[in-house]
mmCIF file of C-alpha atoms in Angstrom:
data_model
loop_
_atom_site.group_PDB
_atom_site.id
_atom_site.type_symbol
_atom_site.label_atom_id
_atom_site.label_comp_id
_atom_site.label_asym_id
_atom_site.label_seq_id
_atom_site.Cartn_x
_atom_site.Cartn_y
_atom_site.Cartn_z
ATOM 1 C CA MET A 59 -21.855 -0.004 14.515
ATOM 2 C CA LYS A 60 -24.086 -1.473 11.838
ATOM 3 C CA THR A 61 -22.204 -1.777 8.617
ATOM 4 C CA LYS A 62 -22.627 -2.895 5.036
ATOM 5 C CA TYR A 63 -18.966 -3.852 4.841
ATOM 6 C CA MET A 64 -17.224 -7.021 5.972
ATOM 7 C CA ASN A 65 -16.122 -7.220 9.605
ATOM 8 C CA PRO A 66 -12.736 -5.412 9.546
ATOM 9 C CA TYR A 67 -10.872 -8.121 11.450
ATOM 10 C CA LEU A 68 -12.235 -10.784 9.089
ATOM 11 C CA ALA A 69 -11.269 -8.654 6.082
ATOM 12 C CA GLY A 70 -7.826 -8.276 7.666
ATOM 13 C CA VAL A 71 -7.445 -12.047 7.992
ATOM 14 C CA LEU A 72 -8.505 -12.445 4.356
ATOM 15 C CA LEU A 73 -5.995 -9.820 3.226
ATOM 16 C CA GLY A 74 -3.301 -11.449 5.383
ATOM 17 C CA LEU A 75 -3.961 -14.841 3.776
ATOM 18 C CA VAL A 76 -3.722 -13.296 0.294
ATOM 19 C CA LEU A 77 -0.402 -11.744 1.333
ATOM 20 C CA LEU A 78 0.781 -15.108 2.655
ATOM 21 C CA ALA A 79 -0.210 -16.804 -0.613
ATOM 22 C CA ALA A 80 1.916 -14.271 -2.511
ATOM 23 C CA PHE A 81 4.877 -15.116 -0.265
ATOM 24 C CA TYR A 82 4.305 -18.876 -0.514
ATOM 25 C CA PHE A 83 3.933 -19.024 -4.291
ATOM 26 C CA SER A 84 6.047 -16.157 -5.595
ATOM 27 C CA GLY A 85 8.368 -15.347 -2.680
ATOM 28 C CA ARG A 86 7.242 -11.742 -2.645
ATOM 29 C CA GLY A 87 4.470 -9.642 -1.141
ATOM 30 C CA LEU A 88 1.792 -7.333 -2.463
ATOM 31 C CA GLY A 89 2.312 -3.954 -4.103
ATOM 32 C CA ALA A 90 0.589 -1.202 -6.001
ATOM 33 C CA SER A 91 2.739 1.830 -6.838
ATOM 34 C CA GLY A 92 5.356 -0.397 -8.502
ATOM 35 C CA ALA A 93 2.819 -1.414 -11.138
ATOM 36 C CA MET A 94 1.978 2.226 -11.823
ATOM 37 C CA LYS A 95 5.680 3.039 -12.135
ATOM 38 C CA ARG A 96 6.072 0.314 -14.759
ATOM 39 C CA VAL A 97 3.105 1.533 -16.774
ATOM 40 C CA LEU A 98 4.551 5.053 -16.679
ATOM 41 C CA VAL A 99 8.031 3.852 -17.665
ATOM 42 C CA GLU A 100 6.560 1.901 -20.599
ATOM 43 C CA SER A 101 4.602 4.997 -21.698
ATOM 44 C CA VAL A 102 7.626 7.284 -21.518
ATOM 45 C CA TYR A 103 9.729 4.722 -23.396
ATOM 46 C CA THR A 104 7.105 4.536 -26.139
ATOM 47 C CA VAL A 105 6.765 8.304 -26.511
ATOM 48 C CA ALA A 106 10.409 9.298 -26.007
ATOM 49 C CA PRO A 107 12.692 6.229 -26.160
ATOM 50 C CA GLU A 108 15.935 8.197 -26.290
ATOM 51 C CA HIS A 109 14.997 10.258 -23.277
ATOM 52 C CA ALA A 110 14.154 7.072 -21.366
ATOM 53 C CA LEU A 111 17.421 5.369 -22.263
ATOM 54 C CA LYS A 112 19.460 8.404 -21.160
ATOM 55 C CA SER A 113 17.540 8.986 -17.924
ATOM 56 C CA ASP A 114 19.057 7.994 -14.627
ATOM 57 C CA PHE A 115 15.649 6.712 -13.504
ATOM 58 C CA TYR A 116 14.079 5.015 -16.535
ATOM 59 C CA HIS A 117 17.159 3.349 -17.985
ATOM 60 C CA LYS A 118 17.097 0.589 -15.339
ATOM 61 C CA TYR A 119 13.794 -0.697 -16.728
ATOM 62 C CA VAL A 120 14.074 -0.161 -20.485
ATOM 63 C CA GLY A 121 16.216 -1.521 -23.276
ATOM 64 C CA PRO A 122 16.109 -3.866 -26.247
ATOM 65 C CA ASP A 123 15.456 -7.042 -24.242
ATOM 66 C CA LYS A 124 13.449 -5.514 -21.398
ATOM 67 C CA ASN A 125 9.709 -5.172 -21.120
ATOM 68 C CA PRO A 126 8.807 -2.983 -18.126
ATOM 69 C CA ILE A 127 5.086 -3.626 -18.326
ATOM 70 C CA HIS A 128 5.503 -7.416 -18.305
ATOM 71 C CA SER A 129 5.905 -7.614 -14.534
ATOM 72 C CA TRP A 130 4.388 -9.423 -11.555
ATOM 73 C CA LEU A 131 2.985 -6.223 -10.066
ATOM 74 C CA VAL A 132 1.252 -5.145 -13.275
ATOM 75 C CA TYR A 133 -0.625 -8.469 -13.496
ATOM 76 C CA GLU A 134 -1.388 -8.284 -9.787
ATOM 77 C CA MET A 135 -2.856 -4.771 -10.159
ATOM 78 C CA LEU A 136 -5.045 -5.914 -13.077
ATOM 79 C CA GLY A 137 -6.341 -8.526 -10.639
ATOM 80 C CA VAL A 138 -6.930 -5.844 -7.982
ATOM 81 C CA ILE A 139 -9.147 -3.891 -10.374
ATOM 82 C CA LEU A 140 -11.142 -7.031 -11.219
ATOM 83 C CA GLY A 141 -11.331 -8.123 -7.557
ATOM 84 C CA GLY A 142 -12.468 -4.683 -6.418
ATOM 85 C CA PHE A 143 -15.067 -4.591 -9.181
ATOM 86 C CA LEU A 144 -16.398 -8.064 -8.290
ATOM 87 C CA SER A 145 -16.682 -7.164 -4.603
ATOM 88 C CA GLY A 146 -18.440 -3.899 -5.439
ATOM 89 C CA ALA A 147 -20.809 -5.711 -7.814
ATOM 90 C CA LEU A 148 -21.685 -8.371 -5.215
ATOM 91 C CA ALA A 149 -22.302 -5.729 -2.544
ATOM 92 C CA GLY A 150 -24.302 -3.453 -4.857
ATOM 93 C CA ARG A 151 -21.781 -0.629 -4.631
ATOM 94 C CA LEU A 152 -21.113 -0.023 -8.334
ATOM 95 C CA LYS A 153 -21.956 3.623 -8.881
ATOM 96 C CA ILE A 154 -20.296 6.464 -10.717
ATOM 97 C CA LYS A 155 -19.887 9.283 -8.212
ATOM 98 C CA VAL A 156 -17.547 11.686 -6.472
ATOM 99 C CA GLU A 157 -17.488 10.910 -2.775
ATOM 100 C CA HIS A 158 -16.971 13.979 -0.600
ATOM 101 C CA SER A 159 -17.888 15.619 2.676
ATOM 102 C CA PRO A 160 -21.062 17.760 2.419
ATOM 103 C CA LYS A 161 -18.898 20.703 3.530
ATOM 104 C CA ILE A 162 -16.910 20.743 0.295
ATOM 105 C CA THR A 163 -17.843 20.696 -3.393
ATOM 106 C CA SER A 164 -17.145 17.842 -5.818
ATOM 107 C CA ARG A 165 -14.768 20.119 -7.642
ATOM 108 C CA LYS A 166 -12.736 20.800 -4.520
ATOM 109 C CA ARG A 167 -12.698 17.081 -3.677
ATOM 110 C CA LEU A 168 -11.270 16.273 -7.107
ATOM 111 C CA TRP A 169 -8.531 18.900 -6.784
ATOM 112 C CA LEU A 170 -7.628 17.456 -3.387
ATOM 113 C CA ALA A 171 -7.640 13.922 -4.806
ATOM 114 C CA LEU A 172 -5.303 15.017 -7.614
ATOM 115 C CA THR A 173 -2.940 16.769 -5.186
ATOM 116 C CA GLY A 174 -2.928 13.800 -2.838
ATOM 117 C CA GLY A 175 -2.277 11.429 -5.714
ATOM 118 C CA ILE A 176 0.676 13.485 -6.953
ATOM 119 C CA LEU A 177 2.207 13.546 -3.465
ATOM 120 C CA PHE A 178 1.608 9.829 -2.960
ATOM 121 C CA GLY A 179 3.091 9.000 -6.351
ATOM 122 C CA TYR A 180 6.192 11.062 -5.655
ATOM 123 C CA GLY A 181 6.598 9.755 -2.098
ATOM 124 C CA SER A 182 6.151 6.133 -3.168
ATOM 125 C CA GLN A 183 9.134 6.388 -5.479
ATOM 126 C CA LEU A 184 11.324 8.091 -2.898
ATOM 127 C CA GLY A 185 10.243 5.593 -0.237
ATOM 128 C CA ARG A 186 10.629 2.555 -2.560
ATOM 129 C CA GLY A 187 7.000 1.499 -2.311
ATOM 130 C CA CYS A 188 3.653 2.527 -0.898
ATOM 131 C CA THR A 189 1.308 1.350 1.847
ATOM 132 C CA SER A 190 1.056 -2.137 0.350
ATOM 133 C CA GLY A 191 4.541 -2.746 -1.044
ATOM 134 C CA ALA A 192 6.690 -0.986 1.535
ATOM 135 C CA ALA A 193 4.551 -0.755 4.682
ATOM 136 C CA LEU A 194 2.310 -3.876 4.745
ATOM 137 C CA THR A 195 4.579 -6.330 2.942
ATOM 138 C CA GLY A 196 7.657 -4.862 4.620
ATOM 139 C CA MET A 197 6.074 -5.225 8.026
ATOM 140 C CA ALA A 198 5.143 -8.875 7.361
ATOM 141 C CA VAL A 199 8.758 -9.760 6.494
ATOM 142 C CA LEU A 200 9.854 -7.709 9.550
ATOM 143 C CA SER A 201 11.905 -5.338 7.407
ATOM 144 C CA VAL A 202 13.093 -2.172 9.131
ATOM 145 C CA ALA A 203 12.068 -0.178 6.048
ATOM 146 C CA GLY A 204 8.525 -1.528 6.345
ATOM 147 C CA PHE A 205 8.109 -0.397 9.943
ATOM 148 C CA LEU A 206 9.753 2.979 9.263
ATOM 149 C CA THR A 207 7.586 3.706 6.230
ATOM 150 C CA MET A 208 4.430 2.609 8.050
ATOM 151 C CA VAL A 209 5.091 4.832 11.076
ATOM 152 C CA SER A 210 6.094 7.684 8.786
ATOM 153 C CA ILE A 211 2.944 7.506 6.615
ATOM 154 C CA PHE A 212 0.409 7.128 9.429
ATOM 155 C CA GLY A 213 2.269 9.485 11.795
ATOM 156 C CA THR A 214 2.313 12.289 9.221
ATOM 157 C CA ALA A 215 -1.353 11.790 8.352
ATOM 158 C CA PHE A 216 -2.262 11.984 12.057
ATOM 159 C CA ILE A 217 -0.217 15.160 12.574
ATOM 160 C CA LEU A 218 -1.731 16.856 9.518
ATOM 161 C CA ALA A 219 -5.292 15.579 10.125
ATOM 162 C CA TYR A 220 -6.358 18.617 12.137
ATOM 163 C CA PHE A 221 -5.613 21.011 9.262
ATOM 164 C CA PHE A 222 -7.646 19.034 6.757
ATOM 165 C CA ARG A 223 -10.580 18.056 8.983
ATOM 166 C CA LYS A 224 -13.154 20.119 7.065
ATOM 167 C CA ASN A 225 -12.518 18.034 3.977
ATOM 168 C CA TRP A 226 -13.547 14.827 5.682
ATOM 169 C CA ILE A 227 -15.820 15.275 8.675
ATOM 170 C CA MET B 262 9.120 -26.325 0.044
ATOM 171 C CA GLY B 263 8.000 -22.782 -0.662
ATOM 172 C CA PRO B 264 8.283 -20.219 -2.016
ATOM 173 C CA LEU B 265 7.239 -22.460 -4.873
ATOM 174 C CA ILE B 266 8.426 -20.421 -7.843
ATOM 175 C CA PRO B 267 11.783 -19.085 -6.554
ATOM 176 C CA ASN B 268 12.459 -22.599 -5.212
ATOM 177 C CA GLU B 269 11.734 -24.056 -8.681
ATOM 178 C CA VAL B 270 8.989 -26.374 -7.442
ATOM 179 C CA LEU B 271 6.572 -24.650 -9.790
ATOM 180 C CA ASP B 272 7.420 -23.520 -13.320
ATOM 181 C CA PRO B 273 8.031 -19.717 -13.522
ATOM 182 C CA GLY B 274 5.503 -19.628 -16.370
ATOM 183 C CA TRP B 275 2.787 -19.686 -13.712
ATOM 184 C CA ASN B 276 4.049 -16.574 -11.961
ATOM 185 C CA PHE B 277 1.969 -13.946 -13.774
ATOM 186 C CA LEU B 278 -1.210 -16.010 -13.512
ATOM 187 C CA ILE B 279 -0.578 -16.344 -9.777
ATOM 188 C CA ALA B 280 0.010 -12.568 -9.601
ATOM 189 C CA PHE B 281 -3.344 -11.983 -11.288
ATOM 190 C CA ILE B 282 -5.210 -14.365 -8.950
ATOM 191 C CA VAL B 283 -3.463 -12.920 -5.864
ATOM 192 C CA GLY B 284 -4.458 -9.473 -7.149
ATOM 193 C CA ILE B 285 -8.123 -10.494 -7.394
ATOM 194 C CA GLY B 286 -8.002 -11.573 -3.737
ATOM 195 C CA PHE B 287 -6.205 -8.357 -2.788
ATOM 196 C CA GLY B 288 -8.736 -6.107 -4.535
ATOM 197 C CA PHE B 289 -11.669 -8.126 -3.224
ATOM 198 C CA ALA B 290 -10.439 -7.923 0.386
ATOM 199 C CA LEU B 291 -9.762 -4.171 0.129
ATOM 200 C CA GLU B 292 -13.179 -3.419 -1.316
ATOM 201 C CA GLN B 293 -15.014 -5.691 1.143
ATOM 202 C CA ALA B 294 -13.277 -3.896 4.020
ATOM 203 C CA GLY B 295 -14.557 -0.551 2.718
ATOM 204 C CA PHE B 296 -11.210 0.709 1.432
ATOM 205 C CA SER B 297 -12.897 1.938 -1.726
ATOM 206 C CA SER B 298 -14.316 4.841 0.301
ATOM 207 C CA SER B 299 -12.014 7.784 1.011
ATOM 208 C CA ARG B 300 -14.147 9.083 3.878
ATOM 209 C CA LYS B 301 -14.001 5.688 5.539
ATOM 210 C CA LEU B 302 -10.221 5.589 5.095
ATOM 211 C CA ALA B 303 -9.775 9.120 6.411
ATOM 212 C CA GLY B 304 -11.946 8.249 9.429
ATOM 213 C CA MET B 305 -8.865 6.593 10.871
ATOM 214 C CA PHE B 306 -7.274 9.985 11.497
ATOM 215 C CA TYR B 307 -10.317 11.452 13.241
ATOM 216 C CA GLY B 308 -11.283 8.373 15.244
ATOM 217 C CA TYR B 309 -14.771 7.932 13.769
ATOM 218 C CA ASP B 310 -13.816 4.872 11.715
ATOM 219 C CA THR B 311 -10.664 2.908 12.462
ATOM 220 C CA VAL B 312 -11.136 0.233 9.823
ATOM 221 C CA VAL B 313 -7.704 1.064 8.342
ATOM 222 C CA LEU B 314 -5.983 0.262 11.621
ATOM 223 C CA LYS B 315 -7.913 -2.977 12.126
ATOM 224 C CA VAL B 316 -7.509 -4.338 8.608
ATOM 225 C CA PHE B 317 -3.904 -3.235 8.164
ATOM 226 C CA PHE B 318 -2.608 -4.678 11.425
ATOM 227 C CA THR B 319 -4.695 -7.850 11.276
ATOM 228 C CA ALA B 320 -3.351 -8.513 7.776
ATOM 229 C CA GLY B 321 0.197 -7.699 8.860
ATOM 230 C CA ILE B 322 -0.005 -10.052 11.828
ATOM 231 C CA VAL B 323 -1.530 -12.887 9.766
ATOM 232 C CA GLY B 324 1.253 -12.374 7.194
ATOM 233 C CA MET B 325 4.128 -12.303 9.678
ATOM 234 C CA MET B 326 2.803 -15.155 11.841
ATOM 235 C CA GLY B 327 2.038 -17.187 8.731
ATOM 236 C CA LEU B 328 5.590 -16.740 7.440
ATOM 237 C CA LEU B 329 7.014 -17.616 10.835
ATOM 238 C CA TYR B 330 4.921 -20.797 11.175
ATOM 239 C CA LEU B 331 5.557 -21.887 7.585
ATOM 240 C CA SER B 332 9.283 -21.524 8.210
ATOM 241 C CA LEU B 333 9.100 -23.393 11.544
ATOM 242 C CA PHE B 334 7.345 -26.276 9.760
ATOM 243 C CA ASP B 335 9.975 -26.169 6.982
ATOM 244 C CA MET B 336 7.333 -25.244 4.450
ATOM 245 C CA ILE B 337 9.025 -22.047 3.288
ATOM 246 C CA ASP B 338 12.631 -21.006 2.912
ATOM 247 C CA LEU B 339 12.682 -17.466 4.296
ATOM 248 C CA THR B 340 16.020 -16.720 2.608
ATOM 249 C CA LEU B 341 14.146 -16.869 -0.725
ATOM 250 C CA VAL B 342 11.460 -14.411 0.384
ATOM 251 C CA TRP B 343 12.232 -10.898 -0.753
ATOM 252 C CA VAL B 344 12.943 -8.354 2.000
ATOM 253 C CA ASN B 345 12.829 -4.719 0.954
ATOM 254 C CA PRO B 346 16.146 -2.966 1.663
ATOM 255 C CA THR B 347 16.250 -0.108 4.145
ATOM 256 C CA PHE B 348 17.544 3.302 3.118
ATOM 257 C CA LEU B 349 16.954 5.266 6.293
ATOM 258 C CA TRP B 350 16.256 8.782 5.037
ATOM 259 C CA SER B 351 14.312 8.024 1.888
ATOM 260 C CA ALA B 352 12.030 5.682 3.858
ATOM 261 C CA ILE B 353 11.281 8.443 6.370
ATOM 262 C CA VAL B 354 10.956 11.371 3.947
ATOM 263 C CA GLY B 355 9.076 9.254 1.391
ATOM 264 C CA GLY B 356 6.696 8.167 4.159
ATOM 265 C CA ILE B 357 6.121 11.783 5.216
ATOM 266 C CA ILE B 358 5.241 12.813 1.655
ATOM 267 C CA MET B 359 2.932 9.780 1.319
ATOM 268 C CA GLY B 360 1.286 10.594 4.671
ATOM 269 C CA ALA B 361 0.520 14.116 3.422
ATOM 270 C CA GLY B 362 -0.867 12.638 0.210
ATOM 271 C CA PHE B 363 -3.034 10.270 2.246
ATOM 272 C CA ILE B 364 -4.728 12.931 4.386
ATOM 273 C CA ILE B 365 -5.140 15.345 1.461
ATOM 274 C CA GLY B 366 -6.294 12.827 -1.144
ATOM 275 C CA GLY B 367 -7.903 10.167 1.036
ATOM 276 C CA PHE B 368 -6.435 7.145 -0.714
ATOM 277 C CA CYS B 369 -3.233 5.233 -1.237
ATOM 278 C CA PRO B 370 -2.318 3.671 -4.610
ATOM 279 C CA GLY B 371 -3.990 0.264 -4.078
ATOM 280 C CA THR B 372 -7.160 1.678 -2.567
ATOM 281 C CA SER B 373 -7.519 4.343 -5.276
ATOM 282 C CA ALA B 374 -7.463 1.607 -7.935
ATOM 283 C CA CYS B 375 -10.138 -0.258 -5.972
ATOM 284 C CA ALA B 376 -12.266 2.869 -5.650
ATOM 285 C CA ALA B 377 -11.906 3.612 -9.368
ATOM 286 C CA ALA B 378 -12.978 0.017 -10.118
ATOM 287 C CA ILE B 379 -16.374 0.576 -8.481
ATOM 288 C CA GLY B 380 -16.927 3.944 -10.154
ATOM 289 C CA LYS B 381 -15.512 6.509 -7.717
ATOM 290 C CA ILE B 382 -14.303 9.433 -9.799
ATOM 291 C CA ASP B 383 -12.224 10.781 -6.901
ATOM 292 C CA GLY B 384 -10.388 7.428 -6.898
ATOM 293 C CA LEU B 385 -9.728 7.683 -10.614
ATOM 294 C CA VAL B 386 -8.417 11.250 -10.281
ATOM 295 C CA PHE B 387 -6.150 10.209 -7.383
ATOM 296 C CA LEU B 388 -4.852 7.381 -9.573
ATOM 297 C CA GLY B 389 -4.105 9.881 -12.329
ATOM 298 C CA GLY B 390 -2.279 12.020 -9.771
ATOM 299 C CA ILE B 391 -0.057 9.074 -8.843
ATOM 300 C CA PHE B 392 1.176 8.821 -12.433
ATOM 301 C CA VAL B 393 1.925 12.557 -12.435
ATOM 302 C CA GLY B 394 3.801 12.184 -9.132
ATOM 303 C CA ILE B 395 5.873 9.247 -10.375
ATOM 304 C CA PHE B 396 6.648 11.183 -13.572
ATOM 305 C CA LEU B 397 7.777 14.207 -11.512
ATOM 306 C CA PHE B 398 10.006 11.956 -9.417
ATOM 307 C CA ALA B 399 11.501 10.313 -12.490
ATOM 308 C CA GLU B 400 12.253 13.656 -14.129
ATOM 309 C CA THR B 401 13.735 15.208 -10.982
ATOM 310 C CA PHE B 402 15.577 12.041 -9.936
ATOM 311 C CA PRO B 403 19.102 13.550 -10.263
ATOM 312 C CA LEU B 404 18.108 16.243 -7.729
ATOM 313 C CA VAL B 405 16.969 13.771 -5.067
ATOM 314 C CA LYS B 406 19.368 10.915 -5.832
ATOM 315 C CA LYS B 407 21.556 11.742 -2.848
ATOM 316 C CA LEU B 408 18.601 11.568 -0.460
ATOM 317 C CA TYR B 409 17.304 8.432 -2.223
ATOM 318 C CA LEU B 410 20.539 6.563 -1.536
ATOM 319 C CA ALA B 411 21.429 8.074 1.843
ATOM 320 C CA HIS B 412 22.234 5.789 4.786
ATOM 321 C CA PRO B 413 21.787 2.342 3.167
ATOM 322 C CA MET B 414 21.289 -0.478 5.682
ATOM 323 C CA GLY B 415 20.572 -3.365 3.299
ATOM 324 C CA PRO B 416 17.638 -5.789 3.633
ATOM 325 C CA ILE B 417 17.779 -5.605 7.427
ATOM 326 C CA LYS B 418 15.018 -7.040 9.654
ATOM 327 C CA MET B 419 13.759 -5.642 12.949
ATOM 328 C CA SER B 420 15.016 -8.798 14.688
ATOM 329 C CA GLU B 421 18.549 -8.109 13.422
ATOM 330 C CA LEU B 422 18.385 -4.447 14.364
ATOM 331 C CA LEU B 423 17.186 -5.207 17.917
ATOM 332 C CA HIS B 424 19.224 -8.435 18.275
ATOM 333 C CA VAL B 425 16.190 -10.502 19.260
ATOM 334 C CA SER B 426 14.472 -13.508 17.651
ATOM 335 C CA GLN B 427 11.917 -13.028 14.864
ATOM 336 C CA GLY B 428 9.265 -14.608 17.067
ATOM 337 C CA PHE B 429 9.875 -11.986 19.729
ATOM 338 C CA VAL B 430 9.363 -9.149 17.221
ATOM 339 C CA VAL B 431 6.094 -10.780 16.108
ATOM 340 C CA LEU B 432 4.981 -11.095 19.739
ATOM 341 C CA LEU B 433 5.730 -7.398 20.329
ATOM 342 C CA VAL B 434 3.738 -6.403 17.244
ATOM 343 C CA VAL B 435 0.801 -8.570 18.362
ATOM 344 C CA ILE B 436 0.810 -6.914 21.800
ATOM 345 C CA ILE B 437 1.056 -3.389 20.352
ATOM 346 C CA ALA B 438 -1.637 -4.134 17.762
ATOM 347 C CA SER B 439 -4.007 -5.559 20.413
ATOM 348 C CA PHE B 440 -3.649 -2.348 22.385
ATOM 349 C CA MET B 441 -4.309 -0.281 19.264
ATOM 350 C CA PHE B 442 -7.397 -2.363 18.398
ATOM 351 C CA TRP B 443 -8.731 -1.610 21.857
ATOM 352 C CA LEU B 444 -7.934 2.084 21.343
ATOM 353 C CA GLY B 445 -9.672 2.009 17.955
ATOM 354 C CA GLU B 446 -12.844 0.445 19.372
ATOM 355 C CA TRP B 447 -12.820 3.064 22.121
ATOM 356 C CA ALA B 448 -12.373 5.939 19.637
ATOM 357 C CA GLU B 449 -15.258 4.727 17.458
ATOM 358 C CA LYS B 450 -17.557 4.848 20.484
ATOM 359 C CA LYS B 451 -16.270 8.261 21.525
ATOM 360 C CA PHE B 452 -16.491 9.887 18.083
ATOM 361 C CA PRO B 453 -19.472 8.096 16.543
ATOM 362 C CA ARG B 454 -20.553 9.021 13.054
ATOM 363 C CA GLU B 455 -22.911 7.620 10.534
ATOM 364 C CA GLU B 456 -21.206 5.381 8.019
ATOM 365 C CA TYR B 457 -20.503 6.964 4.643
#
C-alpha cells in the first residue's frame, strides 16, 4: 500500500525508543490521560477548592503544598502537542477539518467523538491509565495490569466493531 | 546506572525538561505513524489498516527488550523503574469502557491530542470528552470505589504470575506479535481500502 505516513514498523521502533528513553532517564513510561486528570483536578481546585479538599478523589492531589499541574505527565503532554504539530507541519498535514466517513455527517462524527471521549476519560480513571500509560508502558515493564488493560481495550473494540462499522468504513 | 533521575545520577531539576523532550518524540512518532487520523486508527478493527497493531506491538517489544538488555548490561536498575500495580477488576472493566470509547470515538487520549494539534476538530472534541469523563469519574468516585480497589495484586509482573523468567515472557510476546503482524499484513490485502 502506498502511503504518505512513515512505515509503521519504523514508527513503532521510534516510539519504542522514546519509551525506552523515558524509562532510562526518568524511571517511568509514557502516559496521556494522567496529564488530563491533573489539569482537571487543578481546574476543580481553582473553581471549588473546598469541594476538592473534601472529595475522596481530588484530595489526594490538592492541598497547600501540592501543585497538581506541575507534573511529569503534564510537561510530557505539552511536548506531545508540539511534536504532533511539528510532524504534521513537516508532512503538510496541518488542516482544520472534521474527519469522518462519507456515510455520516460532520455533526454526527462530533457527537460520536464526544461520546467516545467521555467513555475513554471515565474508563482511563477506573483502569488507572489509558492506552499509553496502562497498556503500552505496562506491557513494556511486563506488568499484569498492562497486558490485561491492553487485551480488554482492543478485545472490546473488536467485539463492538461490527455495530459501529457504518461510522468508519 | 539508569534510571538516571531516580538513581540520582542526574539532578531532579532536569525531570520536567526531559518529560517535555520525551513528549515531543512521543507526539512526533504518533503523528508520523498516522495516529492523528481516526479512520486510520479504526481501520484496525475492520482489517483495512492495521497500523495500530504494528506500531503498538513494535513499540512494546522495543521497550521491553530494551529494558531487558539495559538491565543485563547493568545499565538500568529495574527495581527503580515504576511498574503499574494490578487491580484485577478495575483493569478489566476500565479496559472495556475504554474499548467502547475507542470504537465509538476513534481515538485514545494521546492520539486525540495529536489529532487536535494538526487541526482535527473531531480530535479536539474527543479531548474535551475525556475531561468530561474524568470529571464524571471523580464526582461518582464513592460509587465505584469498591470496584476500583477490588482484587489488588500489587505491582506484579507477568513473569511472576507465570513463574517464568522475564526473558521468556518477552520471547512469548515477540512470537505472538510476529504472528499478529503476519495476520495484519494478510488482512490489509484481503480488505483493501484507499488510505484516508
